[in-house]
Amino acid sequence: MGPFNFSQACILSSISTDMDIHGKVAIVTGGADGIGRAIVEQLLIKGAKAVTILDVNVETGEKTLEELRQEYGEDRLVFVKCDVSEATLLEAAFASTKSRFGGLDIVCNNAGIGNEFKLDLCVAVNLTAVIRGTYLAVEHMGTKNGGNGGVVINTASTSGFYAIPLSPIYVATKHGVVGFTRSVAKEPMVVDNGVRVSAICPGVTKTSIIDLKDVDEKSRYGNILRKVFKNPQGMTPTDVAISVITMIEDTKYDGSTCMVTHKTPLEIVDQPNIVMT
Ligand SMILES: NC(=O)c1ccc[n+]([C@@H]2O[C@H](COP(=O)([O-])OP(=O)(O)OC[C@H]3O[C@@H](n4cnc5c(N)ncnc54)[C@H](O)[C@@H]3O)[C@@H](O)[C@H]2O)c1
Ligand SMILES: CCCCC[C@H](O)/C=C/C=C\C/C=C\C/C=C\CCCC(=O)O
């Protein structure tokens, strides 16, 4: 008898099928702007019945709501002001989405900030809220909880795979999302509830986050980081969102952490083959 192997012990017990987004209900955190907004739009293009945007930025959220409603219809989109770092607000937003639309099928835990000089907030938004949002998704979509199962896509980053000496805290949160996603995707309680969990790990993407506007001039490396991100080569938010849609639809991506950059198309990044004994 060989050594105990956690991965083998957690063999997936349910067989999942590809998802048709048409008619589905989704939540996208950080959906007011950038990559989140592009995910919302791609879900609507794919025929989602309804999408709830959760975002802390009311001005941008309402503008996005107005613009996307004009394009895709009044009844398919809701904006809920929600700071994802506040557990009670996040819980309430999941509950209200489910009761309003009669179900929930897709959750994109995407909200994030680039300002690592606010340590507690950076961890709360980029990591803790992703963990909480994943378990809320299981609670609301799980087959053992009266749901139909569903898909969770967490937004990590290519910086979830390697070191960036000027941004250790941001990088730590993204490594956290990668490790959490790989693990929770195989957690028996999650698998048995028919919920597929994966992470998208984009490289540099042209959004407001890379302006690092709220980073204090006096913070260490703040100005250098702003220079690094000035006129970068990078993807558009829509490039990333199209990859997210592929991951939602195709069960090939279940439990995966996938990189996409302006140089490489969507690609599964496997964890090192280390057997825990
Ligand atoms: N842009 C990039 O180069 C890049 C690369 C890799 C990963 N990412 C990740 O992609 C995700 C989306 O970032 P983006 O580039 O679209 O940035 P963005 O700033 O354009 O969008 C982020 C959205 O999240 C919202 N948000 C921030 N804090 C929040 C909170 N506490 N509660 C609710 N909403 C909140 C913002 O208001 C904004 O609408 C983030 O997790 C980011 O770390 C971005
Ligand atoms: C190189 C600086 C990394 C800065 C991180 C910063 O604090 C936060 C940035 C926020 C958003 C950008 C998101 C991800 C960056 C992803 C990859 C960086 C790739 C840099 C490179 O390899 O050139």
PDB file of C-alpha atoms in Angstrom, residues 173-271:
ATOM      1  CA  THR A 173      -3.545  37.529  -2.452  1.00  0.00           C
ATOM      2  CA  LYS A 174      -3.418  36.175  -6.000  1.00  0.00           C
ATOM      3  CA  HIS A 175      -1.355  33.123  -4.979  1.00  0.00           C
ATOM      4  CA  GLY A 176      -4.036  32.692  -2.311  1.00  0.00           C
ATOM      5  CA  VAL A 177      -6.823  32.698  -4.887  1.00  0.00           C
ATOM      6  CA  VAL A 178      -4.924  30.140  -6.993  1.00  0.00           C
ATOM      7  CA  GLY A 179      -4.306  27.795  -4.028  1.00  0.00           C
ATOM      8  CA  PHE A 180      -7.833  28.204  -2.679  1.00  0.00           C
ATOM      9  CA  THR A 181      -9.416  27.545  -6.068  1.00  0.00           C
ATOM     10  CA  ARG A 182      -7.334  24.429  -6.769  1.00  0.00           C
ATOM     11  CA  SER A 183      -8.259  23.050  -3.346  1.00  0.00           C
ATOM     12  CA  VAL A 184     -11.890  24.032  -3.011  1.00  0.00           C
ATOM     13  CA  ALA A 185     -12.676  22.744  -6.512  1.00  0.00           C
ATOM     14  CA  LYS A 186     -12.024  19.235  -5.169  1.00  0.00           C
ATOM     15  CA  GLU A 187     -13.512  19.718  -1.697  1.00  0.00           C
ATOM     16  CA  PRO A 188     -16.106  16.937  -1.296  1.00  0.00           C
ATOM     17  CA  MET A 189     -18.827  19.316  -0.067  1.00  0.00           C
ATOM     18  CA  VAL A 190     -18.363  21.429  -3.211  1.00  0.00           C
ATOM     19  CA  VAL A 191     -18.131  18.568  -5.718  1.00  0.00           C
ATOM     20  CA  ASP A 192     -21.110  16.747  -4.180  1.00  0.00           C
ATOM     21  CA  ASN A 193     -23.168  19.922  -4.614  1.00  0.00           C
ATOM     22  CA  GLY A 194     -22.461  19.984  -8.368  1.00  0.00           C
ATOM     23  CA  VAL A 195     -20.487  23.219  -8.251  1.00  0.00           C
ATOM     24  CA  ARG A 196     -17.473  23.636 -10.588  1.00  0.00           C
ATOM     25  CA  VAL A 197     -14.829  26.121  -9.451  1.00  0.00           C
ATOM     26  CA  SER A 198     -11.950  27.537 -11.534  1.00  0.00           C
ATOM     27  CA  ALA A 199      -9.739  30.627 -11.670  1.00  0.00           C
ATOM     28  CA  ILE A 200      -8.857  32.924 -14.551  1.00  0.00           C
ATOM     29  CA  CYS A 201      -5.336  34.345 -14.279  1.00  0.00           C
ATOM     30  CA  PRO A 202      -4.974  37.277 -16.651  1.00  0.00           C
ATOM     31  CA  GLY A 203      -1.748  39.061 -17.470  1.00  0.00           C
ATOM     32  CA  VAL A 204      -1.734  42.814 -17.787  1.00  0.00           C
ATOM     33  CA  THR A 205      -5.096  44.110 -18.987  1.00  0.00           C
ATOM     34  CA  LYS A 206      -5.888  47.717 -19.853  1.00  0.00           C
ATOM     35  CA  THR A 207      -8.261  48.773 -17.062  1.00  0.00           C
ATOM     36  CA  SER A 208      -8.367  51.472 -14.369  1.00  0.00           C
ATOM     37  CA  ILE A 209      -6.711  49.210 -11.794  1.00  0.00           C
ATOM     38  CA  ILE A 210      -3.295  49.680 -13.369  1.00  0.00           C
ATOM     39  CA  ASP A 211      -3.504  53.464 -12.984  1.00  0.00           C
ATOM     40  CA  LEU A 212      -3.082  52.820  -9.230  1.00  0.00           C
ATOM     41  CA  LYS A 213      -4.832  56.163  -8.675  1.00  0.00           C
ATOM     42  CA  ASP A 214      -5.512  55.602  -4.970  1.00  0.00           C
ATOM     43  CA  VAL A 215      -1.903  54.699  -4.200  1.00  0.00           C
ATOM     44  CA  ASP A 216      -0.346  57.394  -2.019  1.00  0.00           C
ATOM     45  CA  GLU A 217       2.601  59.240  -3.586  1.00  0.00           C
ATOM     46  CA  LYS A 218       4.583  58.586  -0.431  1.00  0.00           C
ATOM     47  CA  SER A 219       3.979  54.835  -0.277  1.00  0.00           C
ATOM     48  CA  ARG A 220       6.990  52.701  -1.050  1.00  0.00           C
ATOM     49  CA  TYR A 221       7.296  51.960  -4.795  1.00  0.00           C
ATOM     50  CA  GLY A 222       3.962  53.688  -5.513  1.00  0.00           C
ATOM     51  CA  ASN A 223       5.459  55.961  -8.162  1.00  0.00           C
ATOM     52  CA  ILE A 224       7.649  53.230  -9.651  1.00  0.00           C
ATOM     53  CA  LEU A 225       4.638  50.932 -10.010  1.00  0.00           C
ATOM     54  CA  ARG A 226       2.685  53.683 -11.723  1.00  0.00           C
ATOM     55  CA  LYS A 227       5.549  54.068 -14.207  1.00  0.00           C
ATOM     56  CA  VAL A 228       5.720  50.278 -14.785  1.00  0.00           C
ATOM     57  CA  PHE A 229       2.048  50.316 -15.745  1.00  0.00           C
ATOM     58  CA  LYS A 230       2.139  53.448 -17.910  1.00  0.00           C
ATOM     59  CA  ASN A 231       1.146  52.549 -21.477  1.00  0.00           C
ATOM     60  CA  PRO A 232       1.631  48.812 -20.960  1.00  0.00           C
ATOM     61  CA  GLN A 233       1.284  46.133 -23.564  1.00  0.00           C
ATOM     62  CA  GLY A 234      -1.793  44.226 -22.546  1.00  0.00           C
ATOM     63  CA  MET A 235      -5.163  42.734 -23.302  1.00  0.00           C
ATOM     64  CA  THR A 236      -8.553  44.384 -23.446  1.00  0.00           C
ATOM     65  CA  PRO A 237     -11.084  43.428 -20.744  1.00  0.00           C
ATOM     66  CA  THR A 238     -13.135  41.734 -23.481  1.00  0.00           C
ATOM     67  CA  ASP A 239     -10.188  39.432 -24.310  1.00  0.00           C
ATOM     68  CA  VAL A 240     -10.246  38.218 -20.706  1.00  0.00           C
ATOM     69  CA  ALA A 241     -14.045  37.985 -20.550  1.00  0.00           C
ATOM     70  CA  ILE A 242     -14.175  35.747 -23.630  1.00  0.00           C
ATOM     71  CA  SER A 243     -11.800  33.345 -21.866  1.00  0.00           C
ATOM     72  CA  VAL A 244     -14.025  33.413 -18.786  1.00  0.00           C
ATOM     73  CA  ILE A 245     -17.018  32.448 -20.937  1.00  0.00           C
ATOM     74  CA  THR A 246     -15.057  29.517 -22.389  1.00  0.00           C
ATOM     75  CA  MET A 247     -14.233  28.343 -18.858  1.00  0.00           C
ATOM     76  CA  ILE A 248     -17.872  28.592 -17.783  1.00  0.00           C
ATOM     77  CA  GLU A 249     -19.131  26.645 -20.782  1.00  0.00           C
ATOM     78  CA  ASP A 250     -16.544  23.878 -21.061  1.00  0.00           C
ATOM     79  CA  THR A 251     -16.148  21.297 -18.277  1.00  0.00           C
ATOM     80  CA  LYS A 252     -12.589  20.709 -19.488  1.00  0.00           C
ATOM     81  CA  TYR A 253     -11.694  23.691 -17.284  1.00  0.00           C
ATOM     82  CA  ASP A 254     -13.287  22.356 -14.064  1.00  0.00           C
ATOM     83  CA  GLY A 255     -10.970  22.935 -11.104  1.00  0.00           C
ATOM     84  CA  SER A 256      -8.336  24.574 -13.294  1.00  0.00           C
ATOM     85  CA  THR A 257      -6.313  27.751 -12.945  1.00  0.00           C
ATOM     86  CA  CYS A 258      -5.935  29.228 -16.423  1.00  0.00           C
ATOM     87  CA  MET A 259      -3.560  31.858 -17.685  1.00  0.00           C
ATOM     88  CA  VAL A 260      -4.355  34.268 -20.511  1.00  0.00           C
ATOM     89  CA  THR A 261      -2.029  37.071 -21.635  1.00  0.00           C
ATOM     90  CA  HIS A 262      -1.612  39.327 -24.657  1.00  0.00           C
ATOM     91  CA  LYS A 263       0.902  36.767 -25.942  1.00  0.00           C
ATOM     92  CA  THR A 264      -0.695  33.459 -24.940  1.00  0.00           C
ATOM     93  CA  PRO A 265      -4.276  32.249 -25.446  1.00  0.00           C
ATOM     94  CA  LEU A 266      -6.193  30.568 -22.623  1.00  0.00           C
ATOM     95  CA  GLU A 267      -4.020  27.819 -21.159  1.00  0.00           C
ATOM     96  CA  ILE A 268      -4.402  25.576 -18.096  1.00  0.00           C
ATOM     97  CA  VAL A 269      -1.512  26.016 -15.630  1.00  0.00           C
ATOM     98  CA  ASP A 270      -1.100  22.794 -13.683  1.00  0.00           C
ATOM     99  CA  GLN A 271       0.189  22.658 -10.135  1.00  0.00           C
TER     100      GLN A 271
END
